[in-house]
């Protein structure tokens, strides 16, 4: 194995990937890029029934949207032979055994153990079967499931986030690596891949910690060198509750459709749960340079999708009109007004979807908001508003005329007019907005 850093992101294509997956992907990606290494996109598709091509495409689309570039793609479904070779090796070593219990029988065993106050660890009954008994079971039930015989000793590793972790082999069931129906399970496939592909660092969720103890044992049995492991905390909702149920609504594809900027997601997910502040970073290189896995903590990490909005807004504010011209033209904004439209709206939107609202306001006018005590004032002001197209001087000239006629000034002058024209208390510079305004509904107040 070379000392080159090799990481991988290994999603199972059984659904759309979400913010939790992104965190894993990003950490592995940033580690590889920081060290000039290789980042593999590994599709864990040994489950033929649940894996779908649609999701493989979706995963690639999401990563591309975020600018997370993989160096190559590996697919477990194309490597089945390798996994069988490894299984044969384990069999020859006496570390692999066939077990015939049905799920119901296993369940019953577990319940009994729990009733007796024992940990529900597989009792290895299959290890005591005689050849005859095994043949008989095979004849009755077909092939069994293949379990890896764990050493009943502690497996210890220095975790990149959790520090020293130790898993007692005696407290874990011998893992099934090949199911009775012949399906190779991820635990075996992953070990074979990580070893053969020379993966040097594996970052994944802390739900995999026990798995890691098992996988290190299998790797060692097969003569491989385990990579460095780091297990990041799991995300919770803002109240600290499990996010798992809500992850379905936090798919990257949905966030994209909501108009969340990739830069917002990357900025948040590459720092959330670390001691570094979350700040908008526009360039991937900044995220790479500033990334340090040791700054992440083991405590569950609160995630609030709302945080993506101000980051998106801040990102959009950095863009020149040319970067969004296509979106703006698509609304029907004439070429000559694209620049001004962006200048007027960029600080008044959360996502690009909000542009539509401003264009509607400009072309159709807003329902005026008029306080009772301002009604006569606004009606008077409207009588002074020039007909025809507005220009750069309209707001200044008009408000000066209104001031002179009514004696109002400052906020008492400007705010009622803003509310009458836009229906809102906040918004763009009125002087800049006026030349774009086509319709002023407040004219009809009189
Ligand atoms: N396919 C596995 C998962 O999505 C990969 C875990 C790993 O990184 O090893 O949980």
Short mmCIF file of N, CA and C and ligand atoms in Angstrom, two decimals, residues 8 10-12 42 44 186 190 202-204 208 215, ligand 1:
data_model
loop_
_atom_site.label_atom_id
_atom_site.label_comp_id
_atom_site.label_asym_id
_atom_site.label_seq_id
_atom_site.Cartn_x
_atom_site.Cartn_y
_atom_site.Cartn_z
N UNK A 8 -12.98 7.24 0.66
CA UNK A 8 -14.13 6.90 -0.20
C UNK A 8 -15.41 7.34 0.48
N UNK A 10 -19.24 5.96 0.43
CA UNK A 10 -19.81 4.66 0.03
C UNK A 10 -21.31 4.57 0.28
N UNK A 11 -22.09 5.35 -0.45
CA UNK A 11 -23.53 5.29 -0.22
C UNK A 11 -24.17 4.03 -0.82
N UNK A 12 -25.24 3.60 -0.20
CA UNK A 12 -26.05 2.52 -0.78
C UNK A 12 -27.13 3.21 -1.61
N UNK A 42 -17.81 5.06 -4.04
CA UNK A 42 -18.08 3.62 -4.07
C UNK A 42 -19.57 3.38 -3.87
N UNK A 44 -22.35 1.12 -2.93
CA UNK A 44 -22.57 -0.12 -2.17
C UNK A 44 -23.90 -0.75 -2.59
N UNK A 186 -22.77 -5.98 3.12
CA UNK A 186 -21.88 -4.82 3.10
C UNK A 186 -20.63 -5.00 3.96
N UNK A 190 -17.31 -4.32 2.09
CA UNK A 190 -16.61 -3.09 2.45
C UNK A 190 -15.17 -3.38 2.89
N UNK A 202 -11.15 6.19 6.75
CA UNK A 202 -12.59 5.99 6.64
C UNK A 202 -13.27 6.88 7.67
N UNK A 203 -14.04 7.83 7.18
CA UNK A 203 -14.87 8.64 8.09
C UNK A 203 -16.31 8.22 7.83
N UNK A 204 -17.02 7.90 8.87
CA UNK A 204 -18.44 7.55 8.72
C UNK A 204 -19.15 7.84 10.03
N UNK A 208 -21.70 3.33 13.05
CA UNK A 208 -20.87 2.24 12.52
C UNK A 208 -19.77 1.78 13.49
N UNK A 215 -15.15 -5.14 11.56
CA UNK A 215 -14.45 -5.06 10.27
C UNK A 215 -12.93 -5.11 10.44
N1 LIG B 1 -22.94 1.80 2.54
C1 LIG B 1 -22.60 2.06 3.91
C2 LIG B 1 -23.58 3.05 4.50
O1 LIG B 1 -24.14 3.83 3.75
C3 LIG B 1 -21.20 2.60 3.98
C4 LIG B 1 -20.67 2.76 5.35
C5 LIG B 1 -19.18 2.95 5.30
O2 LIG B 1 -18.77 4.08 5.06
O3 LIG B 1 -18.46 2.00 5.46
O4 LIG B 1 -23.84 3.05 5.68
#
